[in-house]
Amino acid sequence: MNEEYARIDFNRRERIGMVEAVWGQHKTAEQIVAILKRFHAEGEFGLVTRVSAFKAEAISNCLANVVFHPTANCLTYGEMTKSQPSLGKVIILCGGTSDLRIAAESELALQCHGIKVELIVDVGVAGLNRLLNSLPRLKTANVLIACAGMEGSLPTVLTGLVPQPVIGVPTSVGYGVSSGGKVALEGMLSSCAPGLTVVNIDNGYGAAMAALRILKFGSPSS
Amino acid sequence: MNEEYARIDFNRRERIGMVEAVWGQHKTAEQIVAILKRFHAEGEFGLVTRVSAFKAEAISNCLANVVFHPTANCLTYGEMTKSQPSLGKVIILCGGTSDLRIAAESELALQCHGIKVELIVDVGVAGLNRLLNSLPRLKTANVLIACAGMEGSLPTVLTGLVPQPVIGVPTSVGYGVSSGGKVALEGMLSSCAPGLTVVNIDNGYGAAMAALRILKFGSPSS
Amino acid sequence: MNEEYARIDFNRRERIGMVEAVWGQHKTAEQIVAILKRFHAEGEFGLVTRVSAFKAEAISNCLANVVFHPTANCLTYGEMTKSQPSLGKVIILCGGTSDLRIAAESELALQCHGIKVELIVDVGVAGLNRLLNSLPRLKTANVLIACAGMEGSLPTVLTGLVPQPVIGVPTSVGYGVSSGGKVALEGMLSSCAPGLTVVNIDNGYGAAMAALRILKFGSPSS
Amino acid sequence: MNEEYARIDFNRRERIGMVEAVWGQHKTAEQIVAILKRFHAEGEFGLVTRVSAFKAEAISNCLANVVFHPTANCLTYGEMTKSQPSLGKVIILCGGTSDLRIAAESELALQCHGIKVELIVDVGVAGLNRLLNSLPRLKTANVLIACAGMEGSLPTVLTGLVPQPVIGVPTSVGYGVSSGGKVALEGMLSSCAPGLTVVNIDNGYGAAMAALRILKFGSPSS
Amino acid sequence: MNEEYARIDFNRRERIGMVEAVWGQHKTAEQIVAILKRFHAEGEFGLVTRVSAFKAEAISNCLANVVFHPTANCLTYGEMTKSQPSLGKVIILCGGTSDLRIAAESELALQCHGIKVELIVDVGVAGLNRLLNSLPRLKTANVLIACAGMEGSLPTVLTGLVPQPVIGVPTSVGYGVSSGGKVALEGMLSSCAPGLTVVNIDNGYGAAMAALRILKFGSPSS
Amino acid sequence: MNEEYARIDFNRRERIGMVEAVWGQHKTAEQIVAILKRFHAEGEFGLVTRVSAFKAEAISNCLANVVFHPTANCLTYGEMTKSQPSLGKVIILCGGTSDLRIAAESELALQCHGIKVELIVDVGVAGLNRLLNSLPRLKTANVLIACAGMEGSLPTVLTGLVPQPVIGVPTSVGYGVSSGGKVALEGMLSSCAPGLTVVNIDNGYGAAMAALRILKFGSPSS
Amino acid sequence: MNEEYARIDFNRRERIGMVEAVWGQHKTAEQIVAILKRFHAEGEFGLVTRVSAFKAEAISNCLANVVFHPTANCLTYGEMTKSQPSLGKVIILCGGTSDLRIAAESELALQCHGIKVELIVDVGVAGLNRLLNSLPRLKTANVLIACAGMEGSLPTVLTGLVPQPVIGVPTSVGYGVSSGGKVALEGMLSSCAPGLTVVNIDNGYGAAMAALRILKFGSPSS
Amino acid sequence: MNEEYARIDFNRRERIGMVEAVWGQHKTAEQIVAILKRFHAEGEFGLVTRVSAFKAEAISNCLANVVFHPTANCLTYGEMTKSQPSLGKVIILCGGTSDLRIAAESELALQCHGIKVELIVDVGVAGLNRLLNSLPRLKTANVLIACAGMEGSLPTVLTGLVPQPVIGVPTSVGYGVSSGGKVALEGMLSSCAPGLTVVNIDNGYGAAMAALRILKFGSPSS
């Protein structure tokens, strides 16, 4: 078979200012190693998302200089960009401990680009006072990312309280009708709070890249 | 054709303590008149839900003693039960003006049974302060009914704030993914707030009957 | 990563009268142990739902004073509230042996709050006589919880027969179109019996909390 | 355009013993008239289903010998077969007045083939006593057809009570989740009562033809 | 917990003429053994459907007189009814080898009631000649059961060719959009062939019970 | 508002060999007139699909040289290409009179490109002999387009009988579960007949363009 | 009935910097007039979305100072904010003329807040050169809003080409499977282009408010 | 049980010019061996699709002359047809490495029929330049097969750029809303590019057979 492995799009960094990211879920450890070796040849830093601990170990056995981030289920390869506080700050909120892995994927993807990030866990709307108590801290962010499963109402309530851009990340945390995350997704899309935008279920990486676009290009002075 | 019109279940009042209700949506004016005439013969009070103004007028032209309630799209026939404050009070909340017709159906169905009701409109979660300001008043109710369309998060937030029984009524108010009310419904079912129960989309009457069951039979002393 | 584990909402007991409950399904044994240790520090009783036997053993190995309830797939931690018969009684019905684990979750959640509960198994509608024979016993309850999978018609038939509040719990027992419980759920929501309310698929805990709200706050004298 | 109108399958009567039926919903009055004229030329009796009163009038203006059946929304053309009581009897039940039009379509389709039919209206499961009171009469039928909308539990309860073949016809009567009839359909398919079979939503004609097949060919002596 | 295991409905045999059947899928080996022991006490024959080879072995280890039927994934307990050819004959067709397990469940369930059955495999519509060649043999049956996955068009084509009752059984054989069997099910329900009835996906047992009802009660002389 | 009306892609004819087509459904008569005037300026022939008779009249009142094709609900503007029999022939089949409008859209779209087309109506699979009788005629075509609603099994049966390319067009003809055409679509996609391809529901135009691509570019000698 | 019309959230402007917007779709002309009168009393500017020409006229007859924007189906009331070019620029793209009404709603909502907007129509991906030709112009924007119906791939292709924030607005333009806009929505959510965010179907207003949040608060210097 | 294993349709090769193919997914190794032995007896070449490496090994242990193709998850049995370049060429494109297994199934199925095939990997639309760079090579093909998961926009963009027949194969590569491949499928069906046809999700074999039909019979000279 004359297949040609992943033609890597190395000028994406120039075109849209992002480090190379590889979606690891449907790729074998072997395929990921082959891709990272080409990164190495090009002197590129790489981020691999959706890698199980098991697959990560198989990759680490073949390649030095690979770091596994267990909460985020991600691998990084090479040296990370230094933090650039002048680009602004992102705060990531999540409804519960169960949403942590998605929030952590977002956090890591931003850190790979030198963006300052803070994480606030367990500010679900069933105990509203915890969210209300966080309001002063939320004022310090330029962009907010809100991850929630179940009925996914955290981003709706949040968007009604703050003036900044809010990106909702529905998570697949739930059961019964909310199993798989579609209820959280559609709840966020239906939100009565004006200006909330949304990414795919569990797409922590995508929310981070949207925040990056905002911080770097989203205003005349940026 | 040997059809036999609606065999009315006149001992439901005895069995489960409810006045006779007729679901008007799929019935012709002629069929409704025929049914109400039998109510008259039995000396029964009747409530007809989901009647358009147009159909209501056709019925009124055939029968005296019929009252149309335009916001609720309901007809009542006969004399209503007197208010019985000792049974307790229900407060009905709704997220927006667009949900009024469902809230009004609930209100009327409870008034038909002599239950005291109050209505609080426009306490949607996008402007949380309005809901928080209503908390003292909410303490005076035995049962709360919360109607909401769009993403339907009002009942979730409310159930996190109060200790009483809360019945969520998803409404068909929405567009795009929330069109038809399924997102509101599934959001309420997925709610992370413990103890919220739900009825079918736009089922204001059903929520009222659930509240009635609670007030009359739901505790050892009731 | 600066994550902050589950901020426990210890004043929920005061606000809405419920013991602390932790949803165990998406949490690791390690995370649950950490949470229960804080319960211990606060002198709180805890209920953990959706815990497999395997995970339960891992937790028990780390913590004394933990009891596993295998039919309900729940853990309790600490000493349970004494039974308070004055609060009333709940009867839980289920359509078949396959629904037992959901009924048992409901039963345990109520017992944790001192509520008296009885369980009636295998009163499915395909053999109607068994349900009809139970009617005298059903009269002794203040609230009824009816669990059913497949086509889920038990709560509909039941609500037509009794005057008390009925909470329907659709279960994920089924196959083909009824696989996952959505048919049972939507059947209950569509019920022609007035006043039935519903919770999410397999949400035995939620039904119990709804019953608790009714018993404690649902009538003027409660 | 070289289109060739409906090639009528005139040997269907021989092959499977049914009169010619035309599904009128998506055809114009003009197309239906053209088809019935060929029936006339062949000396065939014809049944046209799903015809509005308006379309029926347009057809009657062009053709004598056409009879409109308003409850069933059907047209018949030509002289009906005489009743053949030796073929057995079908009883059609329906949950409410709103389901009458479907029950009537079934009734007419059977009468066109000389089958004896009885109709029992308003034996919905929310008032179970009405169904239980009909049991002796149900014993006289060879096949039962049960039409129901909403949650559609009538055929399930019925199939648990009688030994004959039961054909469930879900109807599009409902609102919210039950709007369009899919909940009734899937409820019947999920039924825990053994031996219930089902046809498409509102397919009264199809249920009648299934009953006809049973009566004429379904046993060694038939 | 005061649970009461499966109240067996022993008078079903009298009421609707069926042997006791237990749905094994959601029950443990231990629960099934307990049920079969009561069958033994009552002198009843039993059929257990949806039992894996693994579970069957566990049950056989506890109980003598149990027979496992591997293609059908069923257990029988006790001595089967003798064949009663006077009741008529059922022919079961299936589209491919992959549908065999469902066809075999139907076959066994009929044999348990003494009904004569024949099985015809691999008469899918993609090679129509195989079905057309079977037509003379099909004439000898009183009822036909047609199992098909994928697009499920076998029952439609068959019903257009024969005059007997046809029961379609959609199977979960498929992939992509047809994965799980819903396309086959809805295709059968939408069939343009008059008189086809349908049961739930993979419900071979249900189709058999429907055939039994037809053979025993479906005509005046039966 | 600085909107710029439909930038017409006039080099599409060169790039992919198709005449200009405008999808008329969501455009006003006024917008269509403006577009056709630019066609006129460029000397282009134009095809407008999905135009009601009412809208067609409004357009004809503004522009000479417009022809309305009522069965196809299409407009053509300018002089049609002459028939080019050397390109081969397409046969379009449809299951019933109700599918004619879609078949006619396909036919017209091919005629606009000079392709020879034949139409065979009412060869639905419920009367298989009609399809089998057409087999000799089908041999004369290079490409077959098969339109079907309801359960949509015509293309499956056809693809099992002939060796040519077959394009299935599901139509929105149906009711109950088949309403809207999704069952026909998914049935065709699930087809067990190898090599059937499919287009969107009611997309007669798309099927025609696929046939055009095949005839003009689909073989080394074409 | 003690209903209280829309409690207007007049401090939203302070809290989140937005003018008052009213969703007109489910409100009567009379209700909208009542709300706008209160705006007048408070000296507020108002934007009413989803108003038909017919309803707009009824409102205009009651209130002076109301302007109807027919392409956008919106009303404005009062004097609009002056353009503030220092806030940056938004470019709105759409796939076809049919998407104009949504693009126009976005455009107007931004103009109400003084934001500079440009509109580029008919850059659908089926004629890629038109989009590629627009690239230099796209560089001048801070935020891009891309509206598309059908398969909705415009935002995906666009996001792969530019570094700025892109907000996808799926529109309800389509037919068959794409009817209603869900395919466009889910296509955008599934996009392989990193950093695209999405709003509800047809939610031009929401996309505008998201762009406003980005321009005003989305970077440290904004 | 009198089951008759897969009646193989050996005259399919004559009728529609295809080698025998067996869908291996739902068959046991034992069943596949039995089928291949009959192929051997008839001197037929065989292709078995959807075979895991594990099942392939079990089959190889029983039969010589079996070749496993691991990327395609297929087995071939017997000697393959020689390449026949005069029939034309197919190019298969795919969006990413994750889609390779489907592209490889298509490639192998064509090679089994002697068709020349080329494979182009990683031309996803998020990096459009890679696709644009391939245009000259694409000109050399008679038929194009485009496999894509996620939002599936590759076939849409491709069909807008080339004049040949394009067959879209949605793949089940995705997560969240795109999990399972339905978004890719429906996106392709909704495509605004005229003439794209589609097969079932992951149906690489079906796309190959459609291409074969086109190459062999799709034009007057073929």
Coordinates of C-alpha atoms in Angstrom, one line a residue, chain E:
Chain E
M1 CA -33.7 -4.9 52.3
N2 CA -37.1 -6.5 52.1
E3 CA -37.0 -7.3 48.4
E4 CA -39.3 -10.1 47.0
Y5 CA -37.8 -11.9 44.1
A6 CA -39.8 -12.2 40.8
R7 CA -43.4 -13.0 41.7
I8 CA -44.0 -15.6 39.0
D9 CA -47.2 -15.2 37.1
F10 CA -48.1 -18.9 37.1
N11 CA -51.6 -18.4 35.8
R12 CA -50.4 -16.8 32.6
R13 CA -50.4 -20.3 31.1
E14 CA -54.1 -20.4 31.8
R15 CA -54.9 -16.9 30.9
I16 CA -53.0 -16.6 27.6
G17 CA -51.8 -20.2 26.9
M18 CA -48.0 -19.6 27.1
V19 CA -45.3 -21.4 29.0
E20 CA -43.3 -19.4 31.6
A21 CA -40.5 -17.4 30.0
V22 CA -37.8 -15.5 31.9
W23 CA -35.8 -12.7 30.3
G24 CA -32.3 -13.6 31.3
Q25 CA -30.2 -10.6 30.1
H26 CA -30.3 -8.4 33.2
K27 CA -30.5 -11.2 35.7
T28 CA -27.7 -13.0 37.5
A29 CA -27.1 -16.7 37.3
E30 CA -28.0 -16.9 40.9
Q31 CA -31.4 -15.1 40.4
I32 CA -32.2 -17.4 37.5
V33 CA -31.5 -20.5 39.5
A34 CA -33.8 -19.2 42.3
I35 CA -36.6 -18.7 39.7
L36 CA -36.1 -22.1 38.1
K37 CA -36.3 -23.8 41.4
R38 CA -39.7 -22.4 42.0
F39 CA -40.7 -23.6 38.5
H40 CA -39.6 -27.0 39.6
A41 CA -41.7 -26.7 42.8
E42 CA -44.8 -25.8 40.7
G43 CA -44.0 -28.5 38.1
E44 CA -43.7 -25.9 35.4
F45 CA -41.7 -26.0 32.2
G46 CA -39.5 -22.9 31.8
L47 CA -37.8 -21.0 28.9
V48 CA -35.0 -18.5 29.7
T49 CA -34.0 -16.2 26.9
R50 CA -30.8 -14.1 26.3
V51 CA -28.4 -16.3 28.4
S52 CA -24.7 -16.3 27.5
A53 CA -22.8 -19.6 27.3
F54 CA -20.9 -18.5 30.4
K55 CA -24.0 -17.8 32.5
A56 CA -25.6 -21.0 31.2
E57 CA -22.8 -23.0 32.5
A58 CA -23.0 -21.4 35.9
I59 CA -26.7 -22.3 36.0
S60 CA -26.2 -25.9 34.8
N61 CA -23.7 -26.4 37.6
C62 CA -26.5 -25.7 40.1
L63 CA -29.4 -27.4 38.4
A64 CA -29.9 -30.7 36.6
N65 CA -32.5 -30.9 33.9
V66 CA -31.4 -27.7 32.2
V67 CA -30.6 -27.7 28.5
F68 CA -28.7 -24.9 26.8
H69 CA -29.4 -24.0 23.2
P70 CA -26.3 -22.2 22.0
T71 CA -27.4 -20.7 18.7
A72 CA -30.5 -19.3 20.3
N73 CA -28.8 -18.3 23.5
C74 CA -31.6 -19.8 25.5
L75 CA -32.1 -22.3 28.3
T76 CA -35.0 -24.7 28.7
Y77 CA -35.9 -26.4 31.9
G78 CA -38.1 -29.4 32.1
E79 CA -39.7 -31.5 29.4
M80 CA -40.9 -29.8 26.2
T81 CA -44.5 -30.1 24.9
K82 CA -44.9 -32.6 22.2
S83 CA -45.3 -31.4 18.6
Q84 CA -48.9 -30.6 17.7
P85 CA -49.0 -30.5 13.9
S86 CA -52.7 -29.8 13.9
L87 CA -52.0 -26.3 15.2
G88 CA -50.4 -25.4 11.8
K89 CA -46.8 -24.5 10.7
V90 CA -44.6 -21.5 11.0
I91 CA -41.8 -20.8 8.5
I92 CA -39.0 -18.5 9.7
L93 CA -36.8 -16.7 7.0
C94 CA -33.7 -14.7 7.6
G95 CA -31.6 -12.5 5.4
G96 CA -28.2 -13.9 6.4
T97 CA -26.1 -16.1 8.7
S98 CA -25.7 -13.2 11.0
D99 CA -29.4 -13.2 11.8
L100 CA -29.4 -16.8 12.8
R101 CA -29.4 -16.3 16.6
I102 CA -32.6 -14.3 16.4
A103 CA -34.3 -16.8 14.1
A104 CA -33.2 -19.6 16.4
E105 CA -34.8 -17.9 19.4
S106 CA -38.1 -17.7 17.5
E107 CA -37.8 -21.3 16.5
L108 CA -37.1 -22.6 20.0
A109 CA -39.9 -20.6 21.5
L110 CA -42.4 -22.1 19.1
Q111 CA -41.1 -25.6 19.6
C112 CA -41.6 -25.2 23.4
H113 CA -45.3 -24.8 22.6
G114 CA -45.4 -27.8 20.2
I115 CA -45.6 -25.7 17.1
K116 CA -44.0 -27.1 13.9
V117 CA -41.4 -24.7 12.5
E118 CA -39.1 -24.6 9.5
L119 CA -36.1 -22.3 9.0
I120 CA -34.9 -20.8 5.7
V121 CA -31.6 -19.0 5.8
D122 CA -29.9 -16.5 3.4
V123 CA -32.8 -15.4 1.3
G124 CA -31.8 -11.7 1.4
V125 CA -33.1 -9.4 -1.3
A126 CA -29.7 -8.6 -2.8
G127 CA -30.0 -12.0 -4.6
L128 CA -33.7 -12.1 -5.2
N129 CA -33.8 -15.4 -7.1
R130 CA -33.2 -17.3 -3.8
L131 CA -36.4 -15.9 -2.3
L132 CA -38.4 -16.4 -5.5
N133 CA -37.3 -20.1 -5.6
S134 CA -38.6 -20.6 -2.1
L135 CA -42.2 -19.4 -2.9
P136 CA -43.7 -22.9 -3.3
R137 CA -42.4 -24.0 0.0
L138 CA -43.7 -20.8 1.7
K139 CA -47.2 -21.7 0.6
T140 CA -47.2 -24.5 3.2
A141 CA -47.0 -22.2 6.2
N142 CA -49.8 -20.5 8.2
V143 CA -47.6 -17.7 9.5
L144 CA -44.3 -16.4 8.3
I145 CA -41.6 -14.7 10.5
A146 CA -39.0 -12.8 8.5
C147 CA -35.8 -11.6 10.3
A148 CA -33.5 -9.1 8.7
G149 CA -30.9 -6.5 9.7
M150 CA -29.2 -3.8 7.6
E151 CA -31.9 -2.1 5.5
G152 CA -34.4 -4.8 6.5
S153 CA -36.2 -5.1 3.2
L154 CA -36.8 -8.9 3.2
P155 CA -40.2 -8.7 5.1
T156 CA -41.4 -5.9 2.7
V157 CA -40.6 -8.0 -0.5
L158 CA -42.0 -11.1 1.1
T159 CA -45.3 -9.5 2.2
G160 CA -45.8 -8.4 -1.4
L161 CA -45.5 -12.0 -2.6
V162 CA -47.6 -14.0 -0.1
P163 CA -51.1 -13.8 1.4
Q164 CA -50.4 -15.1 4.9
P165 CA -49.7 -13.1 8.0
V166 CA -46.0 -11.9 8.1
I167 CA -44.3 -10.8 11.2
G168 CA -41.1 -8.8 10.7
V169 CA -38.2 -9.1 13.2
P170 CA -35.6 -6.4 12.7
T171 CA -32.2 -7.5 13.9
S172 CA -29.3 -5.5 15.3
V173 CA -27.0 -6.7 12.5
G174 CA -25.5 -3.7 10.7
Y175 CA -22.9 -0.9 10.9
G176 CA -22.9 2.8 10.4
V177 CA -26.4 4.1 10.2
S178 CA -27.8 0.6 10.4
S179 CA -25.9 -0.3 13.6
G180 CA -28.3 -1.4 16.3
G181 CA -31.2 -2.3 14.0
K182 CA -33.2 0.9 14.0
V183 CA -33.0 1.3 10.2
A184 CA -34.3 -2.2 9.7
L185 CA -37.1 -1.6 12.2
E186 CA -38.2 1.7 10.7
G187 CA -37.9 0.3 7.2
M188 CA -40.3 -2.5 8.1
L189 CA -42.7 -0.1 9.8
S190 CA -42.7 2.1 6.7
S191 CA -43.2 -0.8 4.4
C192 CA -45.4 -0.2 1.3
A193 CA -46.6 -3.8 1.5
P194 CA -50.0 -4.0 3.2
G195 CA -50.4 -6.1 6.4
L196 CA -46.9 -6.5 7.6
T197 CA -46.6 -6.2 11.4
V198 CA -43.4 -5.8 13.4
V199 CA -41.9 -6.5 16.8
N200 CA -38.9 -4.9 18.6
I201 CA -35.4 -5.3 17.4
D202 CA -34.0 -8.8 18.0
N203 CA -37.3 -9.9 19.6
G204 CA -37.4 -13.4 18.2
Y205 CA -39.3 -14.6 21.2
G206 CA -42.0 -11.9 20.8
A207 CA -42.5 -12.8 17.1
A208 CA -43.0 -16.5 18.1
M209 CA -45.6 -15.6 20.7
A210 CA -47.5 -13.5 18.2
A211 CA -47.5 -16.4 15.8
L212 CA -48.7 -18.7 18.6
R213 CA -51.6 -16.3 19.3
I214 CA -52.5 -16.3 15.6
L215 CA -52.4 -20.1 15.3
K216 CA -54.4 -20.8 18.4
F217 CA -57.0 -17.9 18.5
G218 CA -56.7 -16.0 15.2
S219 CA -59.6 -17.5 13.3
P220 CA -63.2 -18.6 14.2
S221 CA -62.3 -22.3 13.8
S222 CA -59.0 -22.1 15.6

